[in-house]
Coordinates of C-alpha atoms in Angstrom, one line a residue:
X1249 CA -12.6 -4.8 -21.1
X1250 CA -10.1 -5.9 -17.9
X1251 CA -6.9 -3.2 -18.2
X1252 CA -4.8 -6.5 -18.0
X1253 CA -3.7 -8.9 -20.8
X1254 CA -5.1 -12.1 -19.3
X1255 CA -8.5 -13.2 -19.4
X1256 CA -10.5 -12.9 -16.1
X1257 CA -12.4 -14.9 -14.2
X1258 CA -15.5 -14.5 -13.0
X1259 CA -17.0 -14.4 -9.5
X1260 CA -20.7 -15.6 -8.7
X1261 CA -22.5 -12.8 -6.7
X1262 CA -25.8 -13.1 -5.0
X1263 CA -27.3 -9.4 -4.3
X1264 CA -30.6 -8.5 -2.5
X1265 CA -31.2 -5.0 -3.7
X1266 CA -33.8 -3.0 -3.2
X1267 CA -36.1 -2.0 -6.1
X1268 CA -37.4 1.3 -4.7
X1269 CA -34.4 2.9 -3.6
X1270 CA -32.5 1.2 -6.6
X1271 CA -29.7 0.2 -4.0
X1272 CA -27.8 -3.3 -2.6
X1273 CA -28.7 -4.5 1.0
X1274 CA -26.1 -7.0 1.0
X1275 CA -24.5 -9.4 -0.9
X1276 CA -24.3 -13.5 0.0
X1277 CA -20.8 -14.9 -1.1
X1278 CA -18.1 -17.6 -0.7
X1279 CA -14.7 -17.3 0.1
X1280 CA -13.7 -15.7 -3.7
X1281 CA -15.2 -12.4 -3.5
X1282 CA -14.6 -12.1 0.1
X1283 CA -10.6 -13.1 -0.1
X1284 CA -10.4 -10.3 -2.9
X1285 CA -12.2 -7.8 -0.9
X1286 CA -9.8 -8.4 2.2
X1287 CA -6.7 -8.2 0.0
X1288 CA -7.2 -4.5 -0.6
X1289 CA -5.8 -4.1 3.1
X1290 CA -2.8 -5.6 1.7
X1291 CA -2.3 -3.2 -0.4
X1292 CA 0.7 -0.6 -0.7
X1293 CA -1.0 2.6 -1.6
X1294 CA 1.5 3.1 -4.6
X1295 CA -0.5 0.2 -6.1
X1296 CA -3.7 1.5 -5.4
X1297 CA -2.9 5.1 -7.1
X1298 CA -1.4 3.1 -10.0
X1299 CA -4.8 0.7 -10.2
X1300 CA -7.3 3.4 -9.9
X1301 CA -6.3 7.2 -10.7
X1302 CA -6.5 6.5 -14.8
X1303 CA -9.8 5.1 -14.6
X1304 CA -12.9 7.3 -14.7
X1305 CA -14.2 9.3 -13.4
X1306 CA -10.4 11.1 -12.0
X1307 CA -10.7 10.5 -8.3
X1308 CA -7.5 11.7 -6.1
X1309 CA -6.7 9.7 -2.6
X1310 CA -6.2 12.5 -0.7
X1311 CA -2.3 14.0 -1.4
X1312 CA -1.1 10.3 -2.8
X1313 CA -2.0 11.1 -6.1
X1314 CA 0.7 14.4 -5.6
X1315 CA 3.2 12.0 -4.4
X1316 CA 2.9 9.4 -7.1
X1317 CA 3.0 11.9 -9.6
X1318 CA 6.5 13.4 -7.9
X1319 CA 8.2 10.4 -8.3
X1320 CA 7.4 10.2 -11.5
X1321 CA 8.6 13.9 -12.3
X1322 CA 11.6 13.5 -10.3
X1323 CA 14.9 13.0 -12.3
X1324 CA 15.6 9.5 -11.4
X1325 CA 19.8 10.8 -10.5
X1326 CA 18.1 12.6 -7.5
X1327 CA 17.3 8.7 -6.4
X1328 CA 19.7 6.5 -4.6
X1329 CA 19.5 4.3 -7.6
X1330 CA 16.8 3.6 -10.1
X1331 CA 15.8 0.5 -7.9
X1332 CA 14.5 3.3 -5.7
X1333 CA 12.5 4.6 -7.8
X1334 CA 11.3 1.7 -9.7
X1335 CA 10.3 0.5 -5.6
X1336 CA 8.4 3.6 -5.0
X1337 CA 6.2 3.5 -8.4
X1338 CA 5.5 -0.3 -7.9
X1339 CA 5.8 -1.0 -3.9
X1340 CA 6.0 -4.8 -2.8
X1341 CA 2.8 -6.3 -1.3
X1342 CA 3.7 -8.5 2.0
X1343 CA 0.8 -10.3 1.0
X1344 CA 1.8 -11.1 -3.1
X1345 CA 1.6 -15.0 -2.8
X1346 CA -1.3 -14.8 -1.2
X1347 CA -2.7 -12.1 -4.2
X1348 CA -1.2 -14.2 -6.7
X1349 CA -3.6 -16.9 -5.9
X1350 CA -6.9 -15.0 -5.8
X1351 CA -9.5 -16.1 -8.3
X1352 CA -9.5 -12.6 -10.0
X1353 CA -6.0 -11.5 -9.9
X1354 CA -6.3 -7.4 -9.6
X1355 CA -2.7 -6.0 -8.6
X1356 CA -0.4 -6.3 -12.2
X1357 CA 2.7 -6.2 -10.3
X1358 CA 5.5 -7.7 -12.0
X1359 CA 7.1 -11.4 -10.5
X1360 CA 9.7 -10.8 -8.3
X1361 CA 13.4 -11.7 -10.0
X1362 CA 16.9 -12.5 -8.3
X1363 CA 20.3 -11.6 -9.2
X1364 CA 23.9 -13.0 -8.1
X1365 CA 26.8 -11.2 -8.6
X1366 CA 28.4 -11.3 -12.2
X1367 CA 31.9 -12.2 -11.0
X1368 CA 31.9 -15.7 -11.2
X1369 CA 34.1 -16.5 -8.2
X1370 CA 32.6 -13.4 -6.2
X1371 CA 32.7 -14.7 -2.2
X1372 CA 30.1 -12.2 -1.0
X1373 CA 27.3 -14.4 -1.3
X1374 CA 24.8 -11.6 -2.0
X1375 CA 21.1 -12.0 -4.1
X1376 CA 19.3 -8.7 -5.6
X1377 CA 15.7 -8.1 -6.2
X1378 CA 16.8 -5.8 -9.0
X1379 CA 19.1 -5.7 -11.9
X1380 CA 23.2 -4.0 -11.8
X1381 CA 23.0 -3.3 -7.9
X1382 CA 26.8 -2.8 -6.5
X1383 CA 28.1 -6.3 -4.7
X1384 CA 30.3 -5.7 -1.7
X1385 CA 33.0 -6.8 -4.1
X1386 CA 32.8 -4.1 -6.4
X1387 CA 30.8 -6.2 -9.1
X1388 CA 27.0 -5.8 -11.1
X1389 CA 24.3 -7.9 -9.5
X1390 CA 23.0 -8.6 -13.2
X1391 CA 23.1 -12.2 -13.4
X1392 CA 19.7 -14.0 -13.0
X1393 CA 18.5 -16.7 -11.9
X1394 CA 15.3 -18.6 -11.5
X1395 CA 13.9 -19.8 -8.1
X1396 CA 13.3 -22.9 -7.5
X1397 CA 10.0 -24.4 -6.5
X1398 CA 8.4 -27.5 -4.9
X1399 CA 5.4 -28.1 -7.8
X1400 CA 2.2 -28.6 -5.9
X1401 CA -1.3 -29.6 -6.7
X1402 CA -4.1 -27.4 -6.2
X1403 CA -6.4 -27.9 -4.1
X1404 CA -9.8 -26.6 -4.8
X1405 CA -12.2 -24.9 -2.1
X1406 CA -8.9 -23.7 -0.2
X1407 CA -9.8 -20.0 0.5
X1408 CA -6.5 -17.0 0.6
X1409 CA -7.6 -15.4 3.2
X1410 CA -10.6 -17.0 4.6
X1411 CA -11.4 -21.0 4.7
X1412 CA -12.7 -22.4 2.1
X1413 CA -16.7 -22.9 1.7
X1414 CA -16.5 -19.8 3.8
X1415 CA -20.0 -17.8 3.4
X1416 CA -20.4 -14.3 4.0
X1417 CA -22.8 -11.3 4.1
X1418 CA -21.2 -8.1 2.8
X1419 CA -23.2 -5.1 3.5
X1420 CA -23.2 -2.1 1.1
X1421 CA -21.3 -0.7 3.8
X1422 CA -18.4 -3.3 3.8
X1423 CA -19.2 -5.3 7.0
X1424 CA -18.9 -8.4 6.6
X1425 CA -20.6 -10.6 8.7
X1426 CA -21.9 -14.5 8.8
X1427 CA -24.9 -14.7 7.5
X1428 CA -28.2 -15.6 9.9
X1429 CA -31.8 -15.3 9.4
X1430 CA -31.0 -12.7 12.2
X1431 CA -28.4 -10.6 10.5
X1432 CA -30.4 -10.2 7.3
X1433 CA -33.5 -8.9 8.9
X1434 CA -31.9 -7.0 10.8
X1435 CA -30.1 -5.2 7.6
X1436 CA -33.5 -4.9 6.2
X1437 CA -34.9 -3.0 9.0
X1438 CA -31.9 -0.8 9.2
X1439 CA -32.8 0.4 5.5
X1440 CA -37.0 0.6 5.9
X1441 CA -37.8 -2.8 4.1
X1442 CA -40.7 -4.1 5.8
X1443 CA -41.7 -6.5 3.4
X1444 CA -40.7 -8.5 1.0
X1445 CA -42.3 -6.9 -2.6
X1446 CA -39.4 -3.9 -2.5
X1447 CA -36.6 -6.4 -2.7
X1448 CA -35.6 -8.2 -5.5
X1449 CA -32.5 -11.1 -5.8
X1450 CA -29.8 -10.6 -8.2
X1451 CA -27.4 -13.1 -9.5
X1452 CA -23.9 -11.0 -10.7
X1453 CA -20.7 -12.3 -12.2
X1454 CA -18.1 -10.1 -11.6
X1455 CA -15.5 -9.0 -12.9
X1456 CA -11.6 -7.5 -12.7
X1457 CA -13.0 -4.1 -13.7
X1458 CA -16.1 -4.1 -10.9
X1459 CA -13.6 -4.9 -8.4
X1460 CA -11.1 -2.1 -9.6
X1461 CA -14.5 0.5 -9.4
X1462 CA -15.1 -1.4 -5.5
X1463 CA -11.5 -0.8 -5.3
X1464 CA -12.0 2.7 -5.9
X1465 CA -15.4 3.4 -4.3
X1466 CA -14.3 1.7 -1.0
X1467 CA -12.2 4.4 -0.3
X1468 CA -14.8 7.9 -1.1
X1469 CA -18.2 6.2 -0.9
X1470 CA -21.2 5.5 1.4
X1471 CA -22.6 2.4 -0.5
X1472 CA -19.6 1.3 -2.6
X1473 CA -21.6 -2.0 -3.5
X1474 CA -24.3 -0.3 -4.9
X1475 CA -21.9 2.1 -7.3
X1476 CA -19.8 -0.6 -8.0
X1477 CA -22.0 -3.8 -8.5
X1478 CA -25.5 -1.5 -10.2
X1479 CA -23.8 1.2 -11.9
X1480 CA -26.7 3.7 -11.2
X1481 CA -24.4 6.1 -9.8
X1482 CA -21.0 7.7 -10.8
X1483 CA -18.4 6.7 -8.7
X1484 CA -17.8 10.3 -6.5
X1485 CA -14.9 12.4 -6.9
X1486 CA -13.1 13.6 -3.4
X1487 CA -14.1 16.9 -2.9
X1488 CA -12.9 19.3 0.0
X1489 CA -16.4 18.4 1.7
X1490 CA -15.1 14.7 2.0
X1491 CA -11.8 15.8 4.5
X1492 CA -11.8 17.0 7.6
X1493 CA -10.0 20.2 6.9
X1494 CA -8.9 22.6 10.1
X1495 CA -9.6 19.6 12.7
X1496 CA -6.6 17.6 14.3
X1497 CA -6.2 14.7 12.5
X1498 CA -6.4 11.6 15.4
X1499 CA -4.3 8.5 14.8
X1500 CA -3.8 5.7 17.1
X1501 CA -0.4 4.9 18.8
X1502 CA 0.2 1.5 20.7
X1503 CA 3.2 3.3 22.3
X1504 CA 2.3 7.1 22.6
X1505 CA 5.9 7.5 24.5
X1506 CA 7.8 5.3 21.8
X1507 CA 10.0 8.4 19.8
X1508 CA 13.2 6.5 19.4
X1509 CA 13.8 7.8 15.8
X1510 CA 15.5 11.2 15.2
X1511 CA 13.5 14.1 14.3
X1512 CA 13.4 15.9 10.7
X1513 CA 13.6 19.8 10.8
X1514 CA 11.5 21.6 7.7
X1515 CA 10.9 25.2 7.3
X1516 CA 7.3 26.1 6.7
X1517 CA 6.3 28.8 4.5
X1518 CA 3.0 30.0 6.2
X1519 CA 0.1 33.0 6.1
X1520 CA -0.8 34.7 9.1
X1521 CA -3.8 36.1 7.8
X1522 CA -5.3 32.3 5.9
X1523 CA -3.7 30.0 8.8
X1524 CA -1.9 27.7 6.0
X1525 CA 1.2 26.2 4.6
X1526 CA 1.9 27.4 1.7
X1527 CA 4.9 25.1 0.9
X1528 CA 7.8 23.8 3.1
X1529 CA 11.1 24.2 2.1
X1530 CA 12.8 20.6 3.1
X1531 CA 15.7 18.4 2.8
X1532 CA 16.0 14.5 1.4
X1533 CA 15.1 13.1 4.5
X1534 CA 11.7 14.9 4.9
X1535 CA 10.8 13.7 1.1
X1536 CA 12.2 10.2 1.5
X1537 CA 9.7 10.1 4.6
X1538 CA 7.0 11.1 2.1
X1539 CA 7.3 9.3 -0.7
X1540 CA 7.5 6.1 1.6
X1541 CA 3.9 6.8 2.1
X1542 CA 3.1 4.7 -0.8
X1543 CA 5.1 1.4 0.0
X1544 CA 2.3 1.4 2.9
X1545 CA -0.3 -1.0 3.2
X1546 CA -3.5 0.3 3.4
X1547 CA -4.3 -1.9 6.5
X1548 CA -2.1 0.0 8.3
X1549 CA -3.4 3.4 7.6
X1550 CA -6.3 2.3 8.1
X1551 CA -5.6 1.1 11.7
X1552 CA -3.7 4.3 12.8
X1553 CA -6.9 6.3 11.8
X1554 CA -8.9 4.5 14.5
X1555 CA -12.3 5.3 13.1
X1556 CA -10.9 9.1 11.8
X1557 CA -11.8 8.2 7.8
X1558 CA -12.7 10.7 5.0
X1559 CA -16.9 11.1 4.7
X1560 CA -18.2 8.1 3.3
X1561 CA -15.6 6.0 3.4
X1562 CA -16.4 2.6 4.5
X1563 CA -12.8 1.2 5.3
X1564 CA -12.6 1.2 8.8
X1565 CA -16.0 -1.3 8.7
X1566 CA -14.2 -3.5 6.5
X1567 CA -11.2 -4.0 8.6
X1568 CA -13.0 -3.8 11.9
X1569 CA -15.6 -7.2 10.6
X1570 CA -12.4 -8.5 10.0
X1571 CA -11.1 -7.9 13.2
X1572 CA -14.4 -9.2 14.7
X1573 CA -14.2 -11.9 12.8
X1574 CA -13.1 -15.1 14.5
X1575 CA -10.1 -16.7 12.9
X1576 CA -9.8 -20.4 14.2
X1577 CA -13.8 -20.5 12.5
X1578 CA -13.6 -18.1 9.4
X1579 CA -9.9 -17.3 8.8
X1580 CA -6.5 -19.7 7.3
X1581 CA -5.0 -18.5 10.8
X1582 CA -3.9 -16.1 12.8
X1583 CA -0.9 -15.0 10.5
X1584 CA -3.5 -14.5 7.6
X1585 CA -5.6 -12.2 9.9
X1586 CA -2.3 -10.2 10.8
X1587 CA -1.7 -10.0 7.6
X1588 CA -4.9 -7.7 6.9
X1589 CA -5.4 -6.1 10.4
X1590 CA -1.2 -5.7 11.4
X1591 CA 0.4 -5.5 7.7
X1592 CA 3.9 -4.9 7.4
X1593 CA 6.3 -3.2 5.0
X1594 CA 7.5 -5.6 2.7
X1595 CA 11.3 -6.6 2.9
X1596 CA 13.7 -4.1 2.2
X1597 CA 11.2 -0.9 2.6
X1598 CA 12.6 0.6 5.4
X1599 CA 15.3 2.0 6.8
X1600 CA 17.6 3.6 9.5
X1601 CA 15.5 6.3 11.6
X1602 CA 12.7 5.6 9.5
X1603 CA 10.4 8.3 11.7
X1604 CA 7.1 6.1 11.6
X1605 CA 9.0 2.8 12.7
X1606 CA 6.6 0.8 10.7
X1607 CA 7.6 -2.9 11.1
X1608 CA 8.9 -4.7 8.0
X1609 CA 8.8 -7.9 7.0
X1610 CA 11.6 -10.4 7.3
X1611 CA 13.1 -11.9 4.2
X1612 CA 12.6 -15.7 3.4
X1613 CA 16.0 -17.5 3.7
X1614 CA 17.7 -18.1 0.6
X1615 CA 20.3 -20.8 -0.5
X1616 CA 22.9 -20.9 -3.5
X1617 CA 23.1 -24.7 -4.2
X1618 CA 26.0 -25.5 -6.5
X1619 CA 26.5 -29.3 -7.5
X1620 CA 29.7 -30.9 -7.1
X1621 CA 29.3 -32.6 -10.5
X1622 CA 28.9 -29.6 -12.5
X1623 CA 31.1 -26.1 -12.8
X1624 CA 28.5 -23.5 -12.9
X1625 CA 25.7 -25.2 -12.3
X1626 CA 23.7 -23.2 -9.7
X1627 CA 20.3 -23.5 -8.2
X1628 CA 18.8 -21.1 -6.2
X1629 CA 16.3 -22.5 -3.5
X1630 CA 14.1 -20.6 -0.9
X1631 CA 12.3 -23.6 0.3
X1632 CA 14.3 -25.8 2.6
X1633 CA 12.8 -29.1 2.1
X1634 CA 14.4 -28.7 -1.8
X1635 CA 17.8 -28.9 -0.2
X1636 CA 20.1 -31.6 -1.2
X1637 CA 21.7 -34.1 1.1
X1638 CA 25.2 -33.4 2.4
X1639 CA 27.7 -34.6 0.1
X1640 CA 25.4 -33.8 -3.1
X1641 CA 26.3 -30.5 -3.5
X1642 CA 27.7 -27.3 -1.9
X1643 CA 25.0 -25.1 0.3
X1644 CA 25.7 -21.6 0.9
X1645 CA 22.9 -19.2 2.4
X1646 CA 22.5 -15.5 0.6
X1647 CA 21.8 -12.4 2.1
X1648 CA 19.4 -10.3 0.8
X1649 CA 21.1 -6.8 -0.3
X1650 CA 19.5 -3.3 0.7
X1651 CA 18.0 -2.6 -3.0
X1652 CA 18.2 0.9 -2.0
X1653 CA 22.1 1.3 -1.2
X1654 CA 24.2 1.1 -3.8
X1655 CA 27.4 -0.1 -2.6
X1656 CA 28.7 -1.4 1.0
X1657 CA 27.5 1.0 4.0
X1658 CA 27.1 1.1 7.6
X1659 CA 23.7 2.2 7.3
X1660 CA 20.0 1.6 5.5
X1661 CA 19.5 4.8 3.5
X1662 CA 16.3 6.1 2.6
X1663 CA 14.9 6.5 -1.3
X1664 CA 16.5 10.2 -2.1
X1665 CA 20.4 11.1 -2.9
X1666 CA 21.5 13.9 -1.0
X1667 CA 22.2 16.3 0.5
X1668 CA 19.2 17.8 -1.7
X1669 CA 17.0 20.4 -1.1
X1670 CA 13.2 19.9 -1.8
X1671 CA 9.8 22.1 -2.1
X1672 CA 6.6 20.7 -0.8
X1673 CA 3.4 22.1 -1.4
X1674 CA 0.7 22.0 1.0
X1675 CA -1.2 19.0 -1.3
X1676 CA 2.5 17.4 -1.5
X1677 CA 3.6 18.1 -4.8
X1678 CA 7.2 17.9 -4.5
X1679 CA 10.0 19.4 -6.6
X1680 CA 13.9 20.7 -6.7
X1681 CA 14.3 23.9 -4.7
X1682 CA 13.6 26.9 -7.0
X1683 CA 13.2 30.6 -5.4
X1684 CA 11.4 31.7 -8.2
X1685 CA 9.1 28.5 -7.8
X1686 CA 8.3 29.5 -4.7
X1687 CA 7.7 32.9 -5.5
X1688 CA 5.0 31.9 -8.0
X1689 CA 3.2 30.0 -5.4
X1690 CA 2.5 32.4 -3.5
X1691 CA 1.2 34.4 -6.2
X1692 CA -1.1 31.7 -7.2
X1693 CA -2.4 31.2 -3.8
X1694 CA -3.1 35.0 -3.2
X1695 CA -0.8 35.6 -0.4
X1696 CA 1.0 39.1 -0.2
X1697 CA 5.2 38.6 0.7
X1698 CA 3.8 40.9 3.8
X1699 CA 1.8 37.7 4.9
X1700 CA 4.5 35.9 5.3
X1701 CA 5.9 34.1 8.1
X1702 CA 8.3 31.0 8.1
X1703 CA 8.8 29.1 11.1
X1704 CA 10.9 25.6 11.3
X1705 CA 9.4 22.8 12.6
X1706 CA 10.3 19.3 14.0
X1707 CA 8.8 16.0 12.9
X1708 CA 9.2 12.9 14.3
X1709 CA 7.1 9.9 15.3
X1710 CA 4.2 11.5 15.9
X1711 CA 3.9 13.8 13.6
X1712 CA 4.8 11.6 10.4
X1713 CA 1.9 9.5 11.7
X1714 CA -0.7 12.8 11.4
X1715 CA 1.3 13.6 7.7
X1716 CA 0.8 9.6 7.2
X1717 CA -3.0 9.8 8.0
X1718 CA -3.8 13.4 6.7
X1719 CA -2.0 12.3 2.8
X1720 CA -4.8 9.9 2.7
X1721 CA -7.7 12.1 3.8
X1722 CA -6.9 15.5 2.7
X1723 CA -5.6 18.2 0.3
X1724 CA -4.0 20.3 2.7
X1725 CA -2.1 17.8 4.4
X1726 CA 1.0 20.4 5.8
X1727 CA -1.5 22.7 7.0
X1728 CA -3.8 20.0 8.7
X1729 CA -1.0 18.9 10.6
X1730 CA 0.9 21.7 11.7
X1731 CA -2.4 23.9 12.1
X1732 CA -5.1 21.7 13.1
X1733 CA -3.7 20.8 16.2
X1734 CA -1.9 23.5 18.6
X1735 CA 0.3 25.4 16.9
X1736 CA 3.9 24.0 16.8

């Protein structure tokens, strides 16, 4: 049964497996399953914690798990706003539209929804994502209103993210690659098949719960079609053995100089003796730099890894096919393939001295229409071609308010109210400041008060990249930053 109310679809799979090893070689498919696999790139990894940590087995992404969890735990007056954390728990995909229109429909997000300012002759000329935000006039952003849309027609055999009538092969592996008489034999002697009485075709329909488990399996396994598609094999559950614990983690940096952002001082708590964080003692702007961690796409994590993946993960072959893959022949356009390979946060994400300067996305322009024949009549209109003629109504164009600030500022704050004090575990469990708390850590972890050192250290661009990249691929994030590398 699909975790979601609507009935799903189905997608037509053809699968060579092979019978001896009980395992898929590839998999031959149009431009469904492959737009649906893409879009997992598009992902915030909010959304992919929510999708996949309550379905069995109990699989943990690294530290994201931790940080979901925080937000959860955290009393929602330590926020900015509730917006804030109502954003963190359910991040904005970029790519939504584009989701919304895949044949099996995966992320449960809810629609997006505008607001205007209550005061009826309010001259601000503000719109909110989110209910009771503060206008710049002093009144609630609660009054909704519907967007208006240009009805079109669908048109079938269009594709999301690919062209439609695309065909691909999608290895076990997640490369996908156009198929030839070429490619396939060559798959078949990378995996011993000499002839043809070990393989056998299979015709699959899948499902919203398969591609939750591919979902899932893309991230911790070494033949993610196999687990997912024959269900021979429990999906795996990230172990120490999958991270690269005590090794630098390696990111890549189009601009290794490029530190424009001001840098965030923490105070580790370490042990000589183990070489390891125990916690770090930290203030709201240290947190609101980790909790952001899970309004990003996947498809950027995955690019600033550069090939550095947890064992077994078969990412980085899915997004470097798609970087292979030529776009004028196989892809919508260019846009669509930045869209997967360069995603962005989506609008309203960021903010000032963000320290990993991660691009976001532009808000569409937005226009209050109000007819001349009618008090209070309102429309609100996104797409310019629905704008009326001069003379036929009054046009005025909104600005989109910071859903994170919660009344008129110079700045774009971050997710956290402060000035607040935070403990971070090694594994990013994150919690109000407590001395006693931090006692009992230690205890737990084994480590005699005579073991310990603190030590404050700086973070800034570089080094929210490595906590970026080491959340997703390890337990010990802290201590696989700040002591996998040189010493700080």
């Amino acid at each position: 049964m699909s975790t979601f109310d609507h009935p799903a679809k189905a997608i037509s799979l053809k699968v060579l497996v092979d019978k001896k090893n009980n395992r898929v070689i590839f998999a031959e498919t149009n431009e469904d399953f492959v737009d649906v696999l893409f879009s997992f790139l598009t992902m915030p990894i909010g959304t992919i914690v929510r999708l996949v940590r309550n379905r069995p087995p109990t699989m943990e992404i690294g530290c994201m798990n931790n940080l979901y969890e925080s937000v959860e735990n955290i009393d929602v007056q330590r926020f900015q706003n509730k917006a804030c954390k109502s954003m963190l728990l359910c991040p904005r995909n970029v790519a939504a539209a584009q989701c919304k229109s895949l044949k099996l429909k995966i992320i449960d997000d809810e629609p997006l929804r505008y607001f205007l300012c209550q005061t009826l002759h309010c001259t601000e000329y503000k719109l909110s994502h989110y209910p009771n935000a503060t206008c710049d006039c002093g009144g609630r952003m609660n009054r909704q209103i519907l967007l208006e849309k240009e009805e079109c027609p669908g048109t079938p055999n269009t594709g999301v993210f690919v062209k439609g009538l695309t065909r691909l092969i999608i290895t076990d592996e997640l490369h996908a690659i156009p198929p030839s008489t070429e490619a396939s034999l060559s798959l078949l002697t990378k995996v011993g098949v000499t002839d043809g009485s070990t393989i056998e075709e299979c015709n699959l329909n899948i499902e919203v719960d398969e591609v939750l488990t591919l979902l899932k399996c893309s991230l911790v396994s070494k033949a993610p079609l196999t687990e997912a598609l024959l269900k021979q094999n429990p999906v795996p559950e990230m172990g120490d053995e999958d991270f690269d614990q005590g090794s630098c983690i390696k990111f890549k940096m189009e601009d290794p100089t490029s530190n424009k952002v001001g840098k965030i001082d923490i105070k580790l708590i370490v042990s000589r003796s183990k070489k390891m964080v125990c916690y770090a003692e930290a203030s709201e702007d240290f947190v609101d730099l980790l909790f952001s961690f899970l309004t990003v796409p996947l498809g950027y994590i995955v690019k600033k890894m550069h090939g550095n993946t947890s064992k077994g993960s078969c990412l980085n072959h899915l997004y470097s096919s798609i970087q292979e893959l030529d776009a004028g022949q196989f892809l919508k356009s260019n846009e669509h393939k930045a869209m997967l390979v360069s995603p962005k946060l989506a609008p309203g994400f960021s903010y000032t001295n963000h320290p990993l300067a991660i691009e976001e996305h532009e808000h569409p322009p937005y226009y209050l229409v109000q007819a001349e024949s009618f008090y209070q009549s309102f429309r609100l209109i996104s797409d310019e071609s629905l704008l009326p003629p001069e003379n036929m109504g009054r046009v005025s164009r909104l600005t989109v308010m910071d859903p994170k600030s919660s009344c008129k500022k110079a700045t774009r704050e971050g997710f956290m109210s402060g000035p607040a004090m935070f403990t971070v575990t090694d594994d990013l469990i994150i919690t109000p400041i407590s001395p006693i708390s931090g006692l009992s850590l230690l205890k737990k972890l084994k480590v005699p008060f005579s073991d310990i050192k603190e030590c404050v250290v700086n973070v800034g661009r570089e080094e929210a990249l490595r906590l970026l990249v080491a959340s997703f691929v390890s337990k010990s994030a802290l201590t696989n930053v700040f002591f996998g590398g040189p010493n700080p």
